[in-house]
CSV table of C-alpha atoms and ligand atoms in Angstrom, one decimal:
chain,number,residue,atom,x,y,z
S,1087,MET,CA,0.2,-0.4,0.2
S,1088,LYS,CA,1.1,3.6,-0.5
S,1089,GLN,CA,1.9,5.7,2.0
S,1090,THR,CA,-0.9,8.1,2.7
S,1091,MET,CA,-2.3,10.5,5.1
S,1092,ILE,CA,-5.9,12.1,5.2
S,1093,GLY,CA,-6.7,14.4,7.4
S,1094,THR,CA,-10.1,17.0,8.7
S,1095,TRP,CA,-10.1,20.5,7.9
S,1096,LYS,CA,-7.2,22.9,7.2
S,1097,MET,CA,-5.8,22.8,10.6
S,1098,ALA,CA,-4.5,19.3,10.1
S,1099,PHE,CA,-1.7,21.0,7.8
S,1100,ASP,CA,1.0,21.2,9.5
S,1101,GLY,CA,0.5,18.2,11.5
S,1102,ILE,CA,-0.6,15.8,8.6
S,1103,ARG,CA,2.8,17.3,6.9
S,1104,ARG,CA,4.8,16.6,10.1
S,1105,GLY,CA,3.1,13.3,10.3
S,1106,ALA,CA,3.7,12.4,6.8
S,1107,ALA,CA,7.6,12.7,7.4
S,1108,VAL,CA,7.5,10.2,10.5
S,1109,LEU,CA,5.7,8.2,8.4
S,1110,ARG,CA,8.6,7.5,6.1
S,1111,GLU,CA,10.9,5.8,9.0
S,1112,GLN,CA,8.3,4.9,11.7
S,1113,SER,CA,4.6,3.6,11.8
S,1114,VAL,CA,1.3,4.3,10.7
S,1115,LYS,CA,0.8,5.1,14.8
S,1116,GLU,CA,3.7,7.5,15.2
S,1117,ALA,CA,2.9,9.5,12.4
S,1118,ILE,CA,-0.9,9.8,13.5
S,1119,LEU,CA,0.2,10.6,16.8
S,1120,THR,CA,2.6,13.1,15.1
S,1121,ALA,CA,0.4,14.7,13.3
S,1122,ILE,CA,-3.1,14.9,15.9
S,1123,GLN,CA,-0.7,16.1,18.6
S,1124,ASP,CA,0.4,18.9,16.7
S,1125,VAL,CA,-3.4,20.1,16.4
S,1126,GLU,CA,-4.0,19.1,19.8
S,1127,GLN,CA,-0.7,20.9,21.4
S,1128,ARG,CA,-1.9,24.7,19.2
S,1129,GLU,CA,-4.3,27.0,21.2
S,1130,GLU,CA,-5.5,28.6,18.2
S,1131,PHE,CA,-7.5,25.5,17.0
S,1132,VAL,CA,-10.3,25.9,19.3
S,1133,SER,CA,-11.8,22.6,19.1
S,1134,VAL,CA,-9.2,20.3,20.0
S,1135,GLY,CA,-6.9,19.6,23.3
S,1136,LYS,CA,-5.3,22.6,24.7
S,1137,GLY,CA,-7.4,25.8,24.6
S,1138,GLY,CA,-10.3,23.5,23.5
S,1139,LEU,CA,-13.9,24.4,23.6
S,1140,PRO,CA,-15.3,24.4,27.3
S,1141,ASN,CA,-18.4,22.2,28.4
S,1142,ILE,CA,-21.5,24.3,30.2
S,1143,ASP,CA,-19.6,24.1,33.6
S,1144,GLY,CA,-16.7,25.5,32.3
S,1145,HIS,CA,-14.8,22.4,31.8
S,1146,VAL,CA,-12.6,21.4,28.8
S,1147,GLN,CA,-13.4,18.0,28.9
S,1148,LEU,CA,-11.8,15.8,25.7
S,1149,ASP,CA,-12.8,12.8,23.5
S,1150,ALA,CA,-10.1,10.9,21.6
S,1151,ALA,CA,-10.0,7.3,19.9
S,1152,TYR,CA,-7.1,5.7,17.9
S,1153,MET,CA,-8.1,2.3,15.8
S,1154,ASP,CA,-5.4,-0.4,14.2
S,1155,GLY,CA,-7.2,-1.8,11.3
S,1156,LYS,CA,-4.7,-4.7,11.4
S,1157,THR,CA,-5.6,-6.0,14.5
S,1158,LEU,CA,-9.4,-4.6,14.6
S,1159,ASN,CA,-7.9,-3.3,18.2
S,1160,PHE,CA,-9.0,0.1,19.2
S,1161,GLY,CA,-8.7,2.6,22.3
S,1162,GLY,CA,-10.5,5.7,23.3
S,1163,VAL,CA,-10.8,8.0,26.2
S,1164,ILE,CA,-14.2,10.2,26.6
S,1165,GLU,CA,-14.6,13.3,29.0
S,1166,MET,CA,-10.9,13.3,30.2
S,1167,GLU,CA,-10.0,16.1,31.2
S,1168,ASN,CA,-6.4,17.8,31.9
S,1169,VAL,CA,-4.2,15.5,30.3
S,1170,ALA,CA,-2.0,17.1,27.5
S,1171,SER,CA,-2.8,14.7,25.1
S,1172,ALA,CA,-6.2,12.4,25.1
S,1173,ILE,CA,-4.8,10.5,21.7
S,1174,GLU,CA,-1.5,9.7,23.2
S,1175,VAL,CA,-4.0,8.0,26.2
S,1176,ALA,CA,-6.0,6.9,23.9
S,1177,ALA,CA,-3.8,5.1,21.3
S,1178,SER,CA,-2.1,3.4,24.2
S,1179,LEU,CA,-5.2,1.4,25.4
S,1180,CYS,CA,-5.5,0.3,21.7
S,1181,GLY,CA,-4.4,-3.4,22.2
S,1182,LYS,CA,-6.3,-4.0,25.5
S,1183,HIS,CA,-8.7,-6.8,25.2
S,1184,CYS,CA,-11.0,-5.5,28.0
S,1185,ASN,CA,-11.0,-1.9,29.6
S,1186,CYS,CA,-9.6,-0.4,26.1
S,1187,LEU,CA,-12.4,3.0,26.2
S,1188,LEU,CA,-12.5,4.8,29.4
S,1189,ALA,CA,-14.1,7.4,30.9
S,1190,GLY,CA,-13.5,10.2,33.3
S,1191,LYS,CA,-12.4,9.8,36.3
S,1192,GLY,CA,-11.7,6.5,35.8
S,1193,ALA,CA,-9.4,7.9,32.2
S,1194,GLU,CA,-7.9,10.2,34.1
S,1195,GLY,CA,-7.0,7.8,37.0
S,1196,TYR,CA,-5.5,5.3,34.2
S,1197,ALA,CA,-3.4,8.2,32.5
S,1198,GLN,CA,-2.0,9.1,36.0
S,1199,GLU,CA,-0.7,5.4,36.8
S,1200,GLU,CA,0.7,5.5,33.5
S,1201,GLY,CA,2.9,8.5,33.7
S,1202,PHE,CA,1.0,10.9,31.1
S,1203,ALA,CA,1.4,13.9,30.7
S,1204,PHE,CA,-1.0,16.1,32.9
S,1205,ALA,CA,-1.8,19.9,31.5
S,1206,ASN,CA,-4.3,22.4,32.1
S,1207,ASN,CA,-6.5,22.7,28.7
S,1208,LEU,CA,-8.6,25.9,30.1
S,1209,THR,CA,-6.6,28.6,28.4
S,1210,GLU,CA,-7.2,31.8,29.3
S,1211,ALA,CA,-9.0,32.3,25.8
S,1212,SER,CA,-11.7,29.4,26.1
S,1213,LYS,CA,-12.5,30.6,29.5
S,1214,GLN,CA,-13.0,34.1,28.2
S,1215,ARG,CA,-15.1,32.6,25.1
S,1216,TRP,CA,-17.1,30.6,27.7
S,1217,LYS,CA,-17.8,33.6,29.9
S,1218,GLN,CA,-19.1,35.5,26.8
S,1219,ALA,CA,-21.2,32.6,26.1
S,1220,LYS,CA,-22.7,32.4,29.1
S,1221,LYS,CA,-23.5,36.3,29.3
S,1222,ASP,CA,-25.6,35.3,25.6
S,1223,ALA,CA,-29.4,35.2,26.8
S,1224,ASP,CA,-29.7,32.6,23.7
S,1225,LEU,CA,-26.9,29.8,24.3
S,1226,LYS,CA,-25.8,28.4,21.1
S,1227,ALA,CA,-23.9,25.5,21.1
S,1228,TYR,CA,-20.8,26.0,18.4
S,1229,ASP,CA,-21.3,24.8,14.8
S,1230,GLY,CA,-17.8,25.4,13.6
S,1231,HIS,CA,-15.0,23.0,13.1
S,1232,ASP,CA,-14.6,20.4,15.3
S,1233,THR,CA,-12.8,17.2,15.3
S,1234,VAL,CA,-9.4,16.4,14.1
S,1235,CYS,CA,-9.5,13.3,12.1
S,1236,VAL,CA,-6.4,11.5,10.4
S,1237,LEU,CA,-6.5,7.9,8.8
S,1238,ALA,CA,-3.1,6.8,7.2
S,1239,ALA,CA,-1.4,3.8,6.0
S,1240,LYS,CA,2.2,2.1,4.8
S,1241,ASP,CA,2.6,-1.6,3.5
S,1242,ASP,CA,0.1,-3.8,5.5
S,1243,GLU,CA,-0.6,-1.2,8.3
S,1244,MET,CA,-3.7,1.2,8.0
S,1245,SER,CA,-5.2,3.0,11.3
S,1246,ALA,CA,-7.3,5.9,12.3
S,1247,GLY,CA,-7.1,8.6,15.3
S,1248,VAL,CA,-9.5,11.2,16.5
S,1249,SER,CA,-9.4,14.1,19.0
S,1250,THR,CA,-11.6,16.7,19.9
S,1251,SER,CA,-13.1,18.8,22.9
S,1252,GLY,CA,-16.6,18.2,21.7
S,1253,LEU,CA,-19.4,20.3,21.0
S,1254,PHE,CA,-19.3,23.8,22.7
S,1255,LEU,CA,-21.2,24.2,25.4
S,1256,LYS,CA,-21.9,20.6,25.8
S,1257,HIS,CA,-24.0,19.1,29.4
S,1258,ALA,CA,-21.4,17.6,31.1
S,1259,GLY,CA,-21.0,14.0,30.3
S,1260,ARG,CA,-22.4,14.8,26.6
S,1261,VAL,CA,-20.9,12.3,24.5
S,1262,GLY,CA,-20.0,12.7,20.6
S,1263,ASP,CA,-19.5,11.1,18.1
S,1264,SER,CA,-15.7,10.9,18.2
S,1265,PRO,CA,-14.6,8.1,20.7
S,1266,VAL,CA,-17.8,5.9,19.3
S,1267,ILE,CA,-16.7,2.9,17.5
S,1268,GLY,CA,-17.8,3.0,13.9
S,1269,SER,CA,-19.7,6.1,14.0
S,1270,GLY,CA,-16.7,8.9,14.6
S,1271,PHE,CA,-13.7,6.6,13.1
S,1272,TYR,CA,-13.7,3.0,11.7
S,1273,SER,CA,-10.5,0.9,10.2
S,1274,ASP,CA,-10.0,-2.2,8.7
S,1275,ALA,CA,-6.7,-2.9,6.6
S,1276,MET,CA,-8.8,-5.5,4.7
S,1277,ALA,CA,-11.5,-2.7,3.3
S,1278,GLY,CA,-10.5,0.6,4.3
S,1279,SER,CA,-10.8,3.7,7.1
S,1280,ALA,CA,-12.9,6.2,7.7
S,1281,ALA,CA,-13.6,9.2,10.4
S,1282,ALA,CA,-16.4,12.0,10.7
S,1283,THR,CA,-16.3,15.4,11.8
S,1284,GLY,CA,-19.6,17.5,12.9
S,1285,LEU,CA,-22.3,17.4,14.7
S,1286,GLY,CA,-21.9,14.1,16.7
S,1287,GLU,CA,-25.5,13.0,17.8
S,1288,ASP,CA,-26.4,13.1,13.7
S,1289,ILE,CA,-23.0,11.1,12.9
S,1290,MET,CA,-24.3,8.3,15.5
S,1291,ARG,CA,-27.9,8.3,14.3
S,1292,GLY,CA,-26.1,6.7,11.0
S,1293,CYS,CA,-23.0,5.0,12.6
S,1294,LEU,CA,-21.2,6.4,9.7
S,1295,SER,CA,-18.1,5.3,9.5
S,1296,VAL,CA,-18.4,1.8,9.8
S,1297,ARG,CA,-20.9,1.9,7.0
S,1298,VAL,CA,-18.3,3.8,4.5
S,1299,VAL,CA,-15.9,1.0,5.0
S,1300,ASP,CA,-18.5,-2.0,4.4
S,1301,LEU,CA,-19.2,0.0,1.0
S,1302,MET,CA,-15.8,0.0,0.1
S,1303,ARG,CA,-15.4,-3.9,1.4
S,1304,ALA,CA,-18.1,-4.5,-0.7
S,1305,GLY,CA,-16.2,-3.2,-3.7
S,1306,ILE,CA,-17.8,0.3,-4.0
S,1307,ALA,CA,-15.0,3.0,-4.8
S,1308,VAL,CA,-13.7,5.6,-1.9
S,1309,GLN,CA,-15.7,8.8,-3.2
S,1310,ASP,CA,-18.9,6.7,-4.1
S,1311,ALA,CA,-19.3,5.2,-0.7
S,1312,LEU,CA,-18.9,8.4,1.2
S,1313,ILE,CA,-20.9,10.0,-1.1
S,1314,GLN,CA,-23.5,7.1,-1.0
S,1315,VAL,CA,-23.6,7.0,2.7
S,1316,LEU,CA,-23.8,10.3,3.4
S,1317,ASP,CA,-26.8,11.0,0.9
S,1318,THR,CA,-28.3,8.1,1.8
S,1319,HIS,CA,-28.2,9.4,5.9
S,1320,MET,CA,-29.4,13.0,5.2
S,1321,ALA,CA,-32.1,11.2,2.7
S,1322,ARG,CA,-33.3,8.9,6.1
S,1323,MET,CA,-33.1,12.0,8.9
S,1324,LYS,CA,-35.2,13.8,6.4
S,1325,GLN,CA,-38.0,11.2,6.1
S,1326,ALA,CA,-37.7,10.9,10.1
S,1327,GLY,CA,-38.3,14.3,10.0
S,1328,ASN,CA,-34.9,15.2,11.5
S,1329,ASP,CA,-32.6,18.2,9.9
S,1330,CYS,CA,-29.4,16.7,9.6
S,1331,ASP,CA,-26.6,19.3,11.7
S,1332,ALA,CA,-23.3,19.4,9.7
S,1333,ILE,CA,-21.5,15.7,8.8
S,1334,SER,CA,-17.9,16.0,7.0
S,1335,MET,CA,-16.1,12.9,6.5
S,1336,ILE,CA,-13.1,11.5,5.1
S,1337,ALA,CA,-11.9,8.2,3.8
S,1338,MET,CA,-9.0,6.0,2.4
S,1339,ASP,CA,-9.0,2.5,0.4
S,1340,THR,CA,-6.8,-0.3,0.6
S,1341,LYS,CA,-4.9,1.2,-2.0
S,1342,GLY,CA,-4.4,4.7,-0.3
S,1343,ASN,CA,-7.0,6.4,-2.7
S,1344,CYS,CA,-8.6,9.1,0.0
S,1345,ALA,CA,-12.1,10.9,-0.6
S,1346,ALA,CA,-14.1,13.3,1.3
S,1347,VAL,CA,-17.6,14.2,1.6
S,1348,THR,CA,-19.6,17.1,3.1
S,1349,ASN,CA,-23.1,18.4,3.6
S,1350,LEU,CA,-21.8,21.8,4.2
S,1351,LYS,CA,-21.1,23.9,1.2
S,1352,GLU,CA,-17.3,23.2,1.4
S,1353,PHE,CA,-15.1,21.3,4.0
S,1354,PRO,CA,-11.3,21.4,3.7
S,1355,TYR,CA,-9.0,18.6,4.0
S,1356,VAL,CA,-5.4,17.4,4.0
S,1357,VAL,CA,-3.8,14.8,1.8
S,1358,ALA,CA,-0.7,13.4,1.9
S,1359,GLN,CA,1.0,11.4,-0.9
S,1360,ASP,CA,4.0,10.4,-3.0
S,1361,GLY,CA,6.2,13.3,-0.9
S,1362,GLU,CA,3.5,15.9,-1.4
S,1363,VAL,CA,0.8,17.3,0.9
S,1364,THR,CA,-2.2,19.1,-0.8
S,1365,LEU,CA,-4.9,20.8,1.1
S,1366,MET,CA,-8.0,19.7,-0.8
S,1367,VAL,CA,-11.7,20.8,-0.6
S,1368,ALA,CA,-14.8,19.1,-0.3
S,1369,ALA,CA,-17.5,20.9,-2.0
S,1370,ASN,CA,-21.3,20.3,-2.2
S,1371,GLU,CA,-23.6,22.3,-4.2
S,1372,ASN,CA,-27.5,21.5,-3.9
S,1373,GLY,CA,-26.5,18.0,-3.6
S,1374,VAL,CA,-23.7,17.9,-5.9
S,1375,HIS,CA,-20.6,16.5,-4.6
S,1376,CYS,CA,-16.8,17.3,-6.1
S,1377,CYS,CA,-13.2,17.5,-4.4
S,1378,PHE,CA,-10.9,20.1,-5.6
S,1379,PRO,CA,-7.3,21.2,-4.6
S,1380,ALA,CA,-7.5,24.3,-2.7
S,1381,ASP,CA,-5.7,27.5,-4.8
S,1382,GLU,CA,-4.9,30.6,-3.7
S,1383,ALA,CA,-8.1,32.4,-4.5
S,1384,TRP,CA,-9.7,29.9,-2.4
S,1385,LEU,CA,-7.4,30.4,0.7
S,1386,LYS,CA,-7.7,34.1,0.3
S,1387,GLN,CA,-11.7,33.5,1.1
S,1388,TYR,CA,-11.8,31.1,3.7
S,1389,SER,CA,-11.6,32.2,7.2
S,1390,GLY,CA,-12.0,29.0,9.3
S,1391,ASP,CA,-9.4,26.3,11.3
R,2756,LIG,N1,-17.8,15.5,16.4
R,2756,LIG,C1,-17.5,16.0,17.7
R,2756,LIG,C2,-18.7,15.8,18.5
R,2756,LIG,O1,-20.1,16.3,18.0
R,2756,LIG,O2,-18.4,15.8,19.6
């Protein structure tokens, strides 16, 4: 398999570039950790790791997961506070037969026992953002960028990793799609990998990631699998009287072919292959999907992470 990485949002660009360099010498796990930790550690990216979006009580609680597509092992953490790298802890749980998905104080206790670094992720900026939102009469959940998802492959290895602080002003204990296997992520080296970003509740309603992987297993091309799953889910949600909130997805097949899909107007993502890192855009114009490389003009008008 070609050495390949794909990550969600423009914020993943530097991490994917660094991860792709690591992938040349090391495992897909090291490459994914490098890429995701780059985003986790940078305070300017407000929905992941340090400086993440606080919950309604003003706590930054992190969700992350890692899945090894060769063994189908996975690990995840839910609502974990004050740990420097959620993806690092999640990845360390991957391979445990039991106890591979830990939540809250249990996850923090495990991180402490295992000697992972702790840090205060509630930066001054995230505190101010929370205080300002609490002042607003109409408390609105953040509807912008959220999870950093990274898929990587090399030789016969293929894996997926995700990390997020979850929905802004979420209820204490609320869990989104990101640490939920099959919804926020799935990886099977015999079929492909997929991951999702957007409103977790709507992603979980369709178990979207495993459905994309299963279509690739059945021989459907990566872009077609993504479009088929998203469009079918949107139509089913509509039929049920539910408006689908933001959903974007990335996927990779077993040959390293990558694609993305979105129900937003545009969704940037990053692909690294053959030594080149490219910022791509998945677009949706009235239900018509396409992907294209971001050019200077596109970059000039884009203001998101
Ligand atoms: N997609 C992340 C979340 O809903 O928490």
